[in-house]
Amino acid sequence: MRNTNNRLARTLARTALVLTSATALAFGLTACGGTGTDSGDGKTVTVYSADGVGDWYKSQFAKFKDQTGIAVNLVEAGSGEVVNRVDKEQSNPQADVIVTLPPFMQKADKQGLLQPSGVDTAAFPAADKDAGGKWVTLAGNYLCFIANPSVDAAKLTWDDLLKPEFQGKLQYSTPGQAGDGTAVLILLQQLYGKQGALDYLTKLQANNVGPSSSTGKLQAKVDKGEILIANGDIQMNLATVKEKGSKFSVFFPAAADGKSSTVALPYLVGLAKGAPHTDEGKKLIEFLLSADVQKTLPEANAVSARTDAKDAPAAGNGPSPAALVKNVEIVRPDWNQVLTDLDADVAAYQKATGS
């Protein structure tokens, strides 16, 4: 079992929507060799990836090597640092394949760090891929909320969360500090507009325990009953249920019309411009997007965007990620616009809520 500190670090990194600075996390190597090194016969591909699905990578990369003879060097870091590193290495490219989250993949595209892979993505809906072929959804993840077993979470609405009964019993990670907290702000903007989102979160402050830079730490508090409601994301929360036996339930607050929504926070994959091993990189992307591999994503508590792999069964006990979002409206923001507005939106949130 992964220790708490390492898992928390990966959780915050994989869902981070706040642009990382030049002092972001240093890269760690988690596969054969180091960055840009070749296997003995020269067949290799280097992947720079946002962290969070390392165990799934390990098993799939082993299969890929067995099938193709191509080794994989995996380099993991925070979502923004992946793009920062590729940008710094433009004069001497090291990465072949890039995997990161929005809006960082969109940032990479704007900076000219991607090239069309040419891989067939016909099985992926238009909303899950770049029209120019530069990126496609590798693994789906979604914002959610969790509730203590004492709460009938299935019926909770956004308005319910404002009720006095949750005063001092509700907490969400802070937008601008935690990725999932930023996703809460983005989702509310999609539902109520920017001013409506600020108005709602200002009201919610009456119940909010206080700021939290860590989404992961809220899980234990909900499980113990210290608080009753918190935000999270499906991948992180289901992993905690499976690994630690947590009893909290996963839910999606409903709007006044009874419809529940979430915001997609997918891992996106693309081919790096100037990739030193372009052909091997294309082969790896094709392999990872294949139906057989995509059907294994529940092992990583993730969801496939492939139309023929969405209903893959859960790994072990409990519901699959796909089953949890089956009747939930998935909001897919314009991440280019999110990237443009992020600093101003966080500043407006801080002013409105006094955070």
mmCIF file of C-alpha atoms in Angstrom:
data_model
loop_
_atom_site.group_PDB
_atom_site.id
_atom_site.type_symbol
_atom_site.label_atom_id
_atom_site.label_comp_id
_atom_site.label_asym_id
_atom_site.label_seq_id
_atom_site.Cartn_x
_atom_site.Cartn_y
_atom_site.Cartn_z
ATOM 1 C CA MET A 1 0.000 0.000 0.000
ATOM 2 C CA ARG A 2 1.306 3.446 -0.864
ATOM 3 C CA ASN A 3 2.091 5.521 2.187
ATOM 4 C CA THR A 4 -0.134 8.446 2.994
ATOM 5 C CA ASN A 5 2.344 11.207 2.267
ATOM 6 C CA ASN A 6 3.288 9.869 -1.147
ATOM 7 C CA ARG A 7 -0.324 9.254 -2.129
ATOM 8 C CA LEU A 8 -1.336 12.718 -0.970
ATOM 9 C CA ALA A 9 1.439 14.292 -3.016
ATOM 10 C CA ARG A 10 0.367 12.364 -6.093
ATOM 11 C CA THR A 11 -3.267 13.277 -5.514
ATOM 12 C CA LEU A 12 -2.545 16.993 -5.339
ATOM 13 C CA ALA A 13 -0.243 16.849 -8.340
ATOM 14 C CA ARG A 14 -2.509 14.882 -10.617
ATOM 15 C CA THR A 15 -5.502 17.138 -10.103
ATOM 16 C CA ALA A 16 -3.623 20.455 -9.913
ATOM 17 C CA LEU A 17 -5.287 23.068 -12.083
ATOM 18 C CA VAL A 18 -3.223 25.949 -10.742
ATOM 19 C CA LEU A 19 -0.269 26.845 -12.946
ATOM 20 C CA THR A 20 2.931 25.623 -11.342
ATOM 21 C CA SER A 21 5.960 27.845 -11.023
ATOM 22 C CA ALA A 22 9.546 27.210 -11.994
ATOM 23 C CA THR A 23 10.086 25.821 -8.516
ATOM 24 C CA ALA A 24 7.630 22.983 -9.045
ATOM 25 C CA LEU A 25 8.363 19.438 -7.990
ATOM 26 C CA ALA A 26 11.514 17.829 -9.330
ATOM 27 C CA PHE A 27 11.039 14.867 -11.598
ATOM 28 C CA GLY A 28 11.319 11.320 -10.314
ATOM 29 C CA LEU A 29 12.156 8.304 -12.443
ATOM 30 C CA THR A 30 9.918 5.275 -12.013
ATOM 31 C CA ALA A 31 10.770 2.966 -14.891
ATOM 32 C CA CYS A 32 13.778 1.416 -16.565
ATOM 33 C CA GLY A 33 16.664 3.803 -17.053
ATOM 34 C CA GLY A 34 16.565 7.569 -16.920
ATOM 35 C CA THR A 35 15.262 10.289 -19.166
ATOM 36 C CA GLY A 36 16.171 9.683 -22.795
ATOM 37 C CA THR A 37 18.126 6.487 -22.198
ATOM 38 C CA ASP A 38 17.763 3.579 -24.598
ATOM 39 C CA SER A 39 17.232 -0.067 -23.871
ATOM 40 C CA GLY A 40 20.010 -2.389 -24.991
ATOM 41 C CA ASP A 41 18.760 -2.702 -28.566
ATOM 42 C CA GLY A 42 17.986 0.994 -28.948
ATOM 43 C CA LYS A 43 14.199 0.580 -28.886
ATOM 44 C CA THR A 44 12.755 2.862 -26.280
ATOM 45 C CA VAL A 45 10.155 5.544 -25.664
ATOM 46 C CA THR A 46 10.182 8.192 -22.946
ATOM 47 C CA VAL A 47 6.943 9.302 -21.307
ATOM 48 C CA TYR A 48 6.619 12.479 -19.244
ATOM 49 C CA SER A 49 3.424 12.085 -17.225
ATOM 50 C CA ALA A 50 1.378 13.724 -14.529
ATOM 51 C CA ASP A 51 1.492 11.310 -11.617
ATOM 52 C CA GLY A 52 -1.365 9.304 -10.190
ATOM 53 C CA VAL A 53 -1.692 6.177 -12.329
ATOM 54 C CA GLY A 54 1.804 4.765 -11.911
ATOM 55 C CA ASP A 55 0.688 1.264 -10.954
ATOM 56 C CA TRP A 56 -1.494 1.019 -14.058
ATOM 57 C CA TYR A 57 1.384 2.260 -16.193
ATOM 58 C CA LYS A 58 3.683 -0.395 -14.764
ATOM 59 C CA SER A 59 1.473 -3.273 -15.836
ATOM 60 C CA GLN A 60 0.612 -1.815 -19.247
ATOM 61 C CA PHE A 61 4.170 -0.844 -20.126
ATOM 62 C CA ALA A 62 5.284 -4.388 -19.336
ATOM 63 C CA LYS A 63 2.686 -5.718 -21.787
ATOM 64 C CA PHE A 64 3.800 -3.178 -24.390
ATOM 65 C CA LYS A 65 7.420 -4.292 -24.115
ATOM 66 C CA ASP A 66 6.410 -7.955 -24.392
ATOM 67 C CA GLN A 67 4.422 -7.223 -27.551
ATOM 68 C CA THR A 68 6.789 -4.802 -29.280
ATOM 69 C CA GLY A 69 10.217 -5.140 -27.682
ATOM 70 C CA ILE A 70 10.118 -1.408 -26.928
ATOM 71 C CA ALA A 71 11.070 -0.358 -23.399
ATOM 72 C CA VAL A 72 9.438 2.619 -21.668
ATOM 73 C CA ASN A 73 11.142 5.241 -19.529
ATOM 74 C CA LEU A 74 8.488 6.818 -17.311
ATOM 75 C CA VAL A 75 9.121 10.227 -15.758
ATOM 76 C CA GLU A 76 6.400 11.464 -13.390
ATOM 77 C CA ALA A 77 5.785 14.922 -11.946
ATOM 78 C CA GLY A 78 3.057 17.484 -11.335
ATOM 79 C CA SER A 79 0.742 18.391 -14.178
ATOM 80 C CA GLY A 80 2.264 21.788 -14.825
ATOM 81 C CA GLU A 81 5.862 20.703 -14.338
ATOM 82 C CA VAL A 82 5.477 18.112 -17.098
ATOM 83 C CA VAL A 83 4.852 20.927 -19.566
ATOM 84 C CA ASN A 84 7.484 23.199 -18.010
ATOM 85 C CA ARG A 85 10.118 20.488 -18.418
ATOM 86 C CA VAL A 86 9.255 19.819 -22.071
ATOM 87 C CA ASP A 87 9.366 23.562 -22.741
ATOM 88 C CA LYS A 88 12.823 23.906 -21.167
ATOM 89 C CA GLU A 89 14.130 20.994 -23.222
ATOM 90 C CA GLN A 90 13.042 22.289 -26.633
ATOM 91 C CA SER A 91 16.645 22.684 -27.798
ATOM 92 C CA ASN A 92 17.338 19.059 -26.855
ATOM 93 C CA PRO A 93 14.012 17.184 -26.676
ATOM 94 C CA GLN A 94 13.876 14.195 -24.331
ATOM 95 C CA ALA A 95 10.178 13.332 -24.096
ATOM 96 C CA ASP A 96 8.391 11.330 -26.763
ATOM 97 C CA VAL A 97 4.945 11.138 -25.171
ATOM 98 C CA ILE A 98 3.310 13.694 -22.875
ATOM 99 C CA VAL A 99 0.492 12.899 -20.446
ATOM 100 C CA THR A 100 -0.971 15.711 -18.369
ATOM 101 C CA LEU A 101 -4.247 17.295 -17.275
ATOM 102 C CA PRO A 102 -6.170 20.295 -18.567
ATOM 103 C CA PRO A 103 -5.488 23.140 -18.871
ATOM 104 C CA PHE A 104 -1.832 22.148 -19.082
ATOM 105 C CA MET A 105 -2.150 20.113 -22.280
ATOM 106 C CA GLN A 106 -3.828 23.116 -23.864
ATOM 107 C CA LYS A 107 -0.929 25.215 -22.603
ATOM 108 C CA ALA A 108 1.522 22.788 -24.226
ATOM 109 C CA ASP A 109 -0.353 23.080 -27.503
ATOM 110 C CA LYS A 110 -0.251 26.881 -27.377
ATOM 111 C CA GLN A 111 3.491 26.739 -26.746
ATOM 112 C CA GLY A 112 4.035 24.523 -29.795
ATOM 113 C CA LEU A 113 5.163 21.503 -27.788
ATOM 114 C CA LEU A 114 2.865 18.953 -29.483
ATOM 115 C CA GLN A 115 2.521 17.370 -32.911
ATOM 116 C CA PRO A 116 -0.319 15.293 -34.381
ATOM 117 C CA SER A 117 0.245 11.633 -33.542
ATOM 118 C CA GLY A 118 -1.621 10.246 -36.520
ATOM 119 C CA VAL A 119 -3.124 7.581 -34.262
ATOM 120 C CA ASP A 120 -6.681 6.474 -35.074
ATOM 121 C CA THR A 121 -8.986 8.040 -32.452
ATOM 122 C CA ALA A 122 -12.295 7.373 -34.223
ATOM 123 C CA ALA A 123 -13.575 5.469 -31.169
ATOM 124 C CA PHE A 124 -13.219 8.595 -29.011
ATOM 125 C CA PRO A 125 -15.958 11.278 -28.998
ATOM 126 C CA ALA A 126 -15.071 14.707 -30.342
ATOM 127 C CA ALA A 127 -15.302 16.212 -26.846
ATOM 128 C CA ASP A 128 -12.504 13.905 -25.690
ATOM 129 C CA LYS A 129 -9.885 14.802 -28.277
ATOM 130 C CA ASP A 130 -8.232 17.689 -30.075
ATOM 131 C CA ALA A 131 -9.660 18.399 -33.507
ATOM 132 C CA GLY A 132 -6.115 18.711 -34.826
ATOM 133 C CA GLY A 133 -5.051 15.311 -33.527
ATOM 134 C CA LYS A 134 -2.570 16.623 -30.962
ATOM 135 C CA TRP A 135 -4.134 15.077 -27.845
ATOM 136 C CA VAL A 136 -6.824 12.630 -26.768
ATOM 137 C CA THR A 137 -8.226 11.483 -23.431
ATOM 138 C CA LEU A 138 -6.154 8.635 -22.036
ATOM 139 C CA ALA A 139 -8.009 8.172 -18.745
ATOM 140 C CA GLY A 140 -11.093 9.923 -17.433
ATOM 141 C CA ASN A 141 -11.342 11.317 -13.911
ATOM 142 C CA TYR A 142 -14.060 13.507 -12.415
ATOM 143 C CA LEU A 143 -14.727 15.907 -9.578
ATOM 144 C CA CYS A 144 -16.995 14.484 -6.888
ATOM 145 C CA PHE A 145 -17.999 14.956 -3.254
ATOM 146 C CA ILE A 146 -17.868 12.531 -0.355
ATOM 147 C CA ALA A 147 -20.165 12.164 2.634
ATOM 148 C CA ASN A 148 -20.014 10.477 6.017
ATOM 149 C CA PRO A 149 -22.224 7.344 6.193
ATOM 150 C CA SER A 150 -24.598 9.196 8.540
ATOM 151 C CA VAL A 151 -25.662 11.442 5.646
ATOM 152 C CA ASP A 152 -28.112 10.401 2.929
ATOM 153 C CA ALA A 153 -25.874 11.819 0.238
ATOM 154 C CA ALA A 154 -27.824 10.472 -2.739
ATOM 155 C CA LYS A 155 -30.465 13.188 -2.312
ATOM 156 C CA LEU A 156 -28.240 16.150 -1.529
ATOM 157 C CA THR A 157 -28.458 19.272 -3.668
ATOM 158 C CA TRP A 158 -26.211 22.309 -3.843
ATOM 159 C CA ASP A 159 -28.875 24.206 -1.919
ATOM 160 C CA ASP A 160 -28.873 21.545 0.804
ATOM 161 C CA LEU A 161 -25.216 22.195 1.451
ATOM 162 C CA LEU A 162 -26.166 25.724 2.548
ATOM 163 C CA LYS A 163 -28.454 24.458 5.346
ATOM 164 C CA PRO A 164 -27.564 25.252 8.996
ATOM 165 C CA GLU A 165 -27.293 21.537 9.795
ATOM 166 C CA PHE A 166 -23.973 21.490 7.969
ATOM 167 C CA GLN A 167 -22.498 24.468 9.823
ATOM 168 C CA GLY A 168 -18.954 23.534 10.799
ATOM 169 C CA LYS A 169 -19.437 20.115 9.201
ATOM 170 C CA LEU A 170 -18.484 20.884 5.609
ATOM 171 C CA GLN A 171 -15.136 21.645 4.028
ATOM 172 C CA TYR A 172 -13.792 21.932 0.508
ATOM 173 C CA SER A 173 -10.226 22.429 -0.634
ATOM 174 C CA THR A 174 -9.375 25.990 -1.535
ATOM 175 C CA PRO A 175 -9.535 27.147 -5.167
ATOM 176 C CA GLY A 176 -6.159 28.426 -6.233
ATOM 177 C CA GLN A 177 -4.381 26.105 -3.809
ATOM 178 C CA ALA A 178 -5.788 22.635 -4.509
ATOM 179 C CA GLY A 179 -6.729 21.271 -7.901
ATOM 180 C CA ASP A 180 -10.018 19.720 -6.835
ATOM 181 C CA GLY A 181 -10.955 22.936 -5.041
ATOM 182 C CA THR A 182 -10.291 24.872 -8.224
ATOM 183 C CA ALA A 183 -12.499 22.359 -10.029
ATOM 184 C CA VAL A 184 -15.340 23.170 -7.601
ATOM 185 C CA LEU A 185 -15.113 26.816 -8.632
ATOM 186 C CA ILE A 186 -15.021 25.889 -12.321
ATOM 187 C CA LEU A 187 -18.063 23.614 -12.028
ATOM 188 C CA LEU A 188 -20.100 26.242 -10.174
ATOM 189 C CA GLN A 189 -19.166 28.782 -12.842
ATOM 190 C CA GLN A 190 -20.523 26.397 -15.459
ATOM 191 C CA LEU A 191 -23.769 25.924 -13.498
ATOM 192 C CA TYR A 192 -24.443 29.460 -12.257
ATOM 193 C CA GLY A 193 -22.144 31.785 -14.172
ATOM 194 C CA LYS A 194 -19.113 33.503 -12.690
ATOM 195 C CA GLN A 195 -20.970 35.918 -10.409
ATOM 196 C CA GLY A 196 -23.472 33.245 -9.420
ATOM 197 C CA ALA A 197 -20.619 30.939 -8.414
ATOM 198 C CA LEU A 198 -19.107 33.660 -6.232
ATOM 199 C CA ASP A 199 -22.493 34.385 -4.649
ATOM 200 C CA TYR A 200 -22.996 30.696 -3.852
ATOM 201 C CA LEU A 201 -19.539 30.194 -2.372
ATOM 202 C CA THR A 202 -19.947 33.342 -0.273
ATOM 203 C CA LYS A 203 -23.096 31.814 1.253
ATOM 204 C CA LEU A 204 -21.345 28.471 1.711
ATOM 205 C CA GLN A 205 -18.701 30.135 3.893
ATOM 206 C CA ALA A 206 -21.176 30.031 6.783
ATOM 207 C CA ASN A 207 -20.814 26.236 6.824
ATOM 208 C CA ASN A 208 -17.230 25.877 5.607
ATOM 209 C CA VAL A 209 -14.794 24.805 8.332
ATOM 210 C CA GLY A 210 -12.054 26.844 6.703
ATOM 211 C CA PRO A 211 -9.422 26.827 3.990
ATOM 212 C CA SER A 212 -7.611 23.618 3.077
ATOM 213 C CA SER A 213 -4.757 23.275 0.634
ATOM 214 C CA SER A 214 -5.175 19.497 0.665
ATOM 215 C CA THR A 215 -8.134 17.639 -0.779
ATOM 216 C CA GLY A 216 -6.696 14.286 0.266
ATOM 217 C CA LYS A 217 -6.624 15.146 3.976
ATOM 218 C CA LEU A 218 -10.373 15.769 3.962
ATOM 219 C CA GLN A 219 -11.067 12.079 3.348
ATOM 220 C CA ALA A 220 -10.032 10.940 6.830
ATOM 221 C CA LYS A 221 -11.993 13.771 8.428
ATOM 222 C CA VAL A 222 -15.172 12.689 6.639
ATOM 223 C CA ASP A 223 -14.571 9.034 7.442
ATOM 224 C CA LYS A 224 -14.162 9.815 11.166
ATOM 225 C CA GLY A 225 -17.169 12.140 11.253
ATOM 226 C CA GLU A 226 -15.136 15.237 12.113
ATOM 227 C CA ILE A 227 -16.879 16.767 9.111
ATOM 228 C CA LEU A 228 -19.772 15.347 7.096
ATOM 229 C CA ILE A 229 -19.173 16.645 3.573
ATOM 230 C CA ALA A 230 -16.054 17.341 1.504
ATOM 231 C CA ASN A 231 -14.984 17.531 -2.117
ATOM 232 C CA GLY A 232 -12.726 15.043 -3.882
ATOM 233 C CA ASP A 233 -12.258 13.223 -7.153
ATOM 234 C CA ILE A 234 -13.334 9.752 -8.195
ATOM 235 C CA GLN A 235 -9.896 8.283 -8.723
ATOM 236 C CA MET A 236 -8.538 9.397 -5.358
ATOM 237 C CA ASN A 237 -11.662 8.570 -3.382
ATOM 238 C CA LEU A 238 -12.205 5.097 -4.830
ATOM 239 C CA ALA A 239 -8.543 4.266 -4.277
ATOM 240 C CA THR A 240 -8.912 5.216 -0.606
ATOM 241 C CA VAL A 241 -12.045 3.097 -0.235
ATOM 242 C CA LYS A 242 -10.274 0.085 -1.767
ATOM 243 C CA GLU A 243 -6.943 0.522 -0.020
ATOM 244 C CA LYS A 244 -8.039 1.725 3.432
ATOM 245 C CA GLY A 245 -11.585 0.464 3.680
ATOM 246 C CA SER A 246 -13.031 3.958 4.086
ATOM 247 C CA LYS A 247 -16.814 4.023 4.466
ATOM 248 C CA PHE A 248 -17.640 7.433 3.027
ATOM 249 C CA SER A 249 -19.928 7.570 0.002
ATOM 250 C CA VAL A 250 -19.213 9.319 -3.291
ATOM 251 C CA PHE A 251 -21.891 11.660 -4.636
ATOM 252 C CA PHE A 252 -22.546 14.570 -6.974
ATOM 253 C CA PRO A 253 -24.696 17.439 -5.626
ATOM 254 C CA ALA A 254 -27.817 18.075 -7.690
ATOM 255 C CA ALA A 255 -29.078 21.398 -8.958
ATOM 256 C CA ALA A 256 -32.615 22.648 -8.274
ATOM 257 C CA ASP A 257 -33.912 20.609 -11.212
ATOM 258 C CA GLY A 258 -32.592 17.418 -9.631
ATOM 259 C CA LYS A 259 -29.827 16.902 -12.185
ATOM 260 C CA SER A 260 -26.307 16.160 -10.944
ATOM 261 C CA SER A 261 -23.198 17.417 -12.713
ATOM 262 C CA THR A 262 -19.465 17.020 -12.532
ATOM 263 C CA VAL A 263 -16.473 18.451 -14.323
ATOM 264 C CA ALA A 264 -14.149 16.194 -16.287
ATOM 265 C CA LEU A 265 -10.514 16.177 -15.150
ATOM 266 C CA PRO A 266 -8.969 13.720 -17.632
ATOM 267 C CA TYR A 267 -5.436 12.590 -18.259
ATOM 268 C CA LEU A 268 -4.658 13.667 -21.831
ATOM 269 C CA VAL A 269 -1.977 12.086 -24.000
ATOM 270 C CA GLY A 270 -0.093 13.573 -26.932
ATOM 271 C CA LEU A 271 3.061 13.172 -29.004
ATOM 272 C CA ALA A 272 5.839 15.635 -28.198
ATOM 273 C CA LYS A 273 7.060 17.849 -31.000
ATOM 274 C CA GLY A 274 10.605 16.877 -31.912
ATOM 275 C CA ALA A 275 10.244 13.543 -30.105
ATOM 276 C CA PRO A 276 13.547 11.655 -30.451
ATOM 277 C CA HIS A 277 11.658 8.365 -30.836
ATOM 278 C CA THR A 278 8.611 9.424 -32.820
ATOM 279 C CA ASP A 279 7.702 6.024 -34.239
ATOM 280 C CA GLU A 280 7.982 4.311 -30.858
ATOM 281 C CA GLY A 281 5.945 7.108 -29.274
ATOM 282 C CA LYS A 282 3.164 6.643 -31.822
ATOM 283 C CA LYS A 283 3.147 2.910 -31.190
ATOM 284 C CA LEU A 284 2.826 3.439 -27.439
ATOM 285 C CA ILE A 285 -0.038 5.918 -27.802
ATOM 286 C CA GLU A 286 -1.822 3.523 -30.160
ATOM 287 C CA PHE A 287 -1.350 0.708 -27.633
ATOM 288 C CA LEU A 288 -2.619 2.739 -24.658
ATOM 289 C CA LEU A 289 -5.702 3.860 -26.588
ATOM 290 C CA SER A 290 -6.577 0.341 -27.765
ATOM 291 C CA ALA A 291 -9.845 -1.159 -26.564
ATOM 292 C CA ASP A 292 -8.152 -3.962 -24.614
ATOM 293 C CA VAL A 293 -5.948 -1.578 -22.654
ATOM 294 C CA GLN A 294 -8.688 1.006 -22.127
ATOM 295 C CA LYS A 295 -10.885 -1.682 -20.575
ATOM 296 C CA THR A 296 -8.302 -2.081 -17.800
ATOM 297 C CA LEU A 297 -8.688 1.542 -16.621
ATOM 298 C CA PRO A 298 -11.013 0.593 -13.725
ATOM 299 C CA GLU A 299 -7.890 -0.962 -12.171
ATOM 300 C CA ALA A 300 -6.600 2.613 -11.923
ATOM 301 C CA ASN A 301 -10.006 3.920 -10.719
ATOM 302 C CA ALA A 302 -10.344 5.755 -14.012
ATOM 303 C CA VAL A 303 -12.829 5.758 -16.893
ATOM 304 C CA SER A 304 -12.260 5.152 -20.576
ATOM 305 C CA ALA A 305 -13.571 7.666 -23.085
ATOM 306 C CA ARG A 306 -13.713 4.998 -25.810
ATOM 307 C CA THR A 307 -17.283 4.345 -26.897
ATOM 308 C CA ASP A 308 -16.639 0.590 -26.817
ATOM 309 C CA ALA A 309 -14.910 0.504 -23.403
ATOM 310 C CA LYS A 310 -17.044 2.746 -21.189
ATOM 311 C CA ASP A 311 -18.798 -0.115 -19.394
ATOM 312 C CA ALA A 312 -15.701 -2.019 -18.303
ATOM 313 C CA PRO A 313 -16.405 -3.818 -14.999
ATOM 314 C CA ALA A 314 -15.036 -2.618 -11.686
ATOM 315 C CA ALA A 315 -11.754 -4.016 -10.433
ATOM 316 C CA GLY A 316 -12.604 -5.880 -7.214
ATOM 317 C CA ASN A 317 -15.511 -4.887 -5.000
ATOM 318 C CA GLY A 318 -17.508 -1.709 -5.306
ATOM 319 C CA PRO A 319 -18.861 0.323 -8.213
ATOM 320 C CA SER A 320 -16.761 1.153 -11.237
ATOM 321 C CA PRO A 321 -15.886 4.792 -11.922
ATOM 322 C CA ALA A 322 -17.984 4.569 -15.093
ATOM 323 C CA ALA A 323 -21.017 3.398 -13.104
ATOM 324 C CA LEU A 324 -20.735 6.353 -10.731
ATOM 325 C CA VAL A 325 -20.914 8.940 -13.516
ATOM 326 C CA LYS A 326 -23.372 7.056 -15.728
ATOM 327 C CA ASN A 327 -26.338 9.314 -14.913
ATOM 328 C CA VAL A 328 -24.331 12.433 -14.138
ATOM 329 C CA GLU A 329 -23.996 15.285 -16.609
ATOM 330 C CA ILE A 330 -20.320 15.723 -17.418
ATOM 331 C CA VAL A 331 -19.325 19.339 -17.929
ATOM 332 C CA ARG A 332 -16.353 19.856 -20.221
ATOM 333 C CA PRO A 333 -15.128 23.432 -19.856
ATOM 334 C CA ASP A 334 -13.357 25.406 -22.515
ATOM 335 C CA TRP A 335 -9.958 24.790 -20.968
ATOM 336 C CA ASN A 336 -8.275 27.394 -23.143
ATOM 337 C CA GLN A 337 -10.586 29.980 -21.613
ATOM 338 C CA VAL A 338 -10.053 28.529 -18.123
ATOM 339 C CA LEU A 339 -6.315 28.948 -18.617
ATOM 340 C CA THR A 340 -6.741 32.556 -19.687
ATOM 341 C CA ASP A 341 -9.063 33.526 -16.813
ATOM 342 C CA LEU A 342 -7.643 31.450 -13.947
ATOM 343 C CA ASP A 343 -5.631 34.089 -12.078
ATOM 344 C CA ALA A 344 -8.441 36.640 -12.206
ATOM 345 C CA ASP A 345 -11.065 34.066 -11.194
ATOM 346 C CA VAL A 346 -9.073 32.954 -8.150
ATOM 347 C CA ALA A 347 -8.519 36.576 -7.113
ATOM 348 C CA ALA A 348 -12.264 37.245 -7.396
ATOM 349 C CA TYR A 349 -12.986 34.148 -5.283
ATOM 350 C CA GLN A 350 -10.577 35.263 -2.566
ATOM 351 C CA LYS A 351 -12.133 38.716 -2.440
ATOM 352 C CA ALA A 352 -15.715 37.383 -2.331
ATOM 353 C CA THR A 353 -15.118 34.822 0.396
ATOM 354 C CA GLY A 354 -12.402 36.551 2.379
ATOM 355 C CA SER A 355 -10.119 33.526 1.907
#
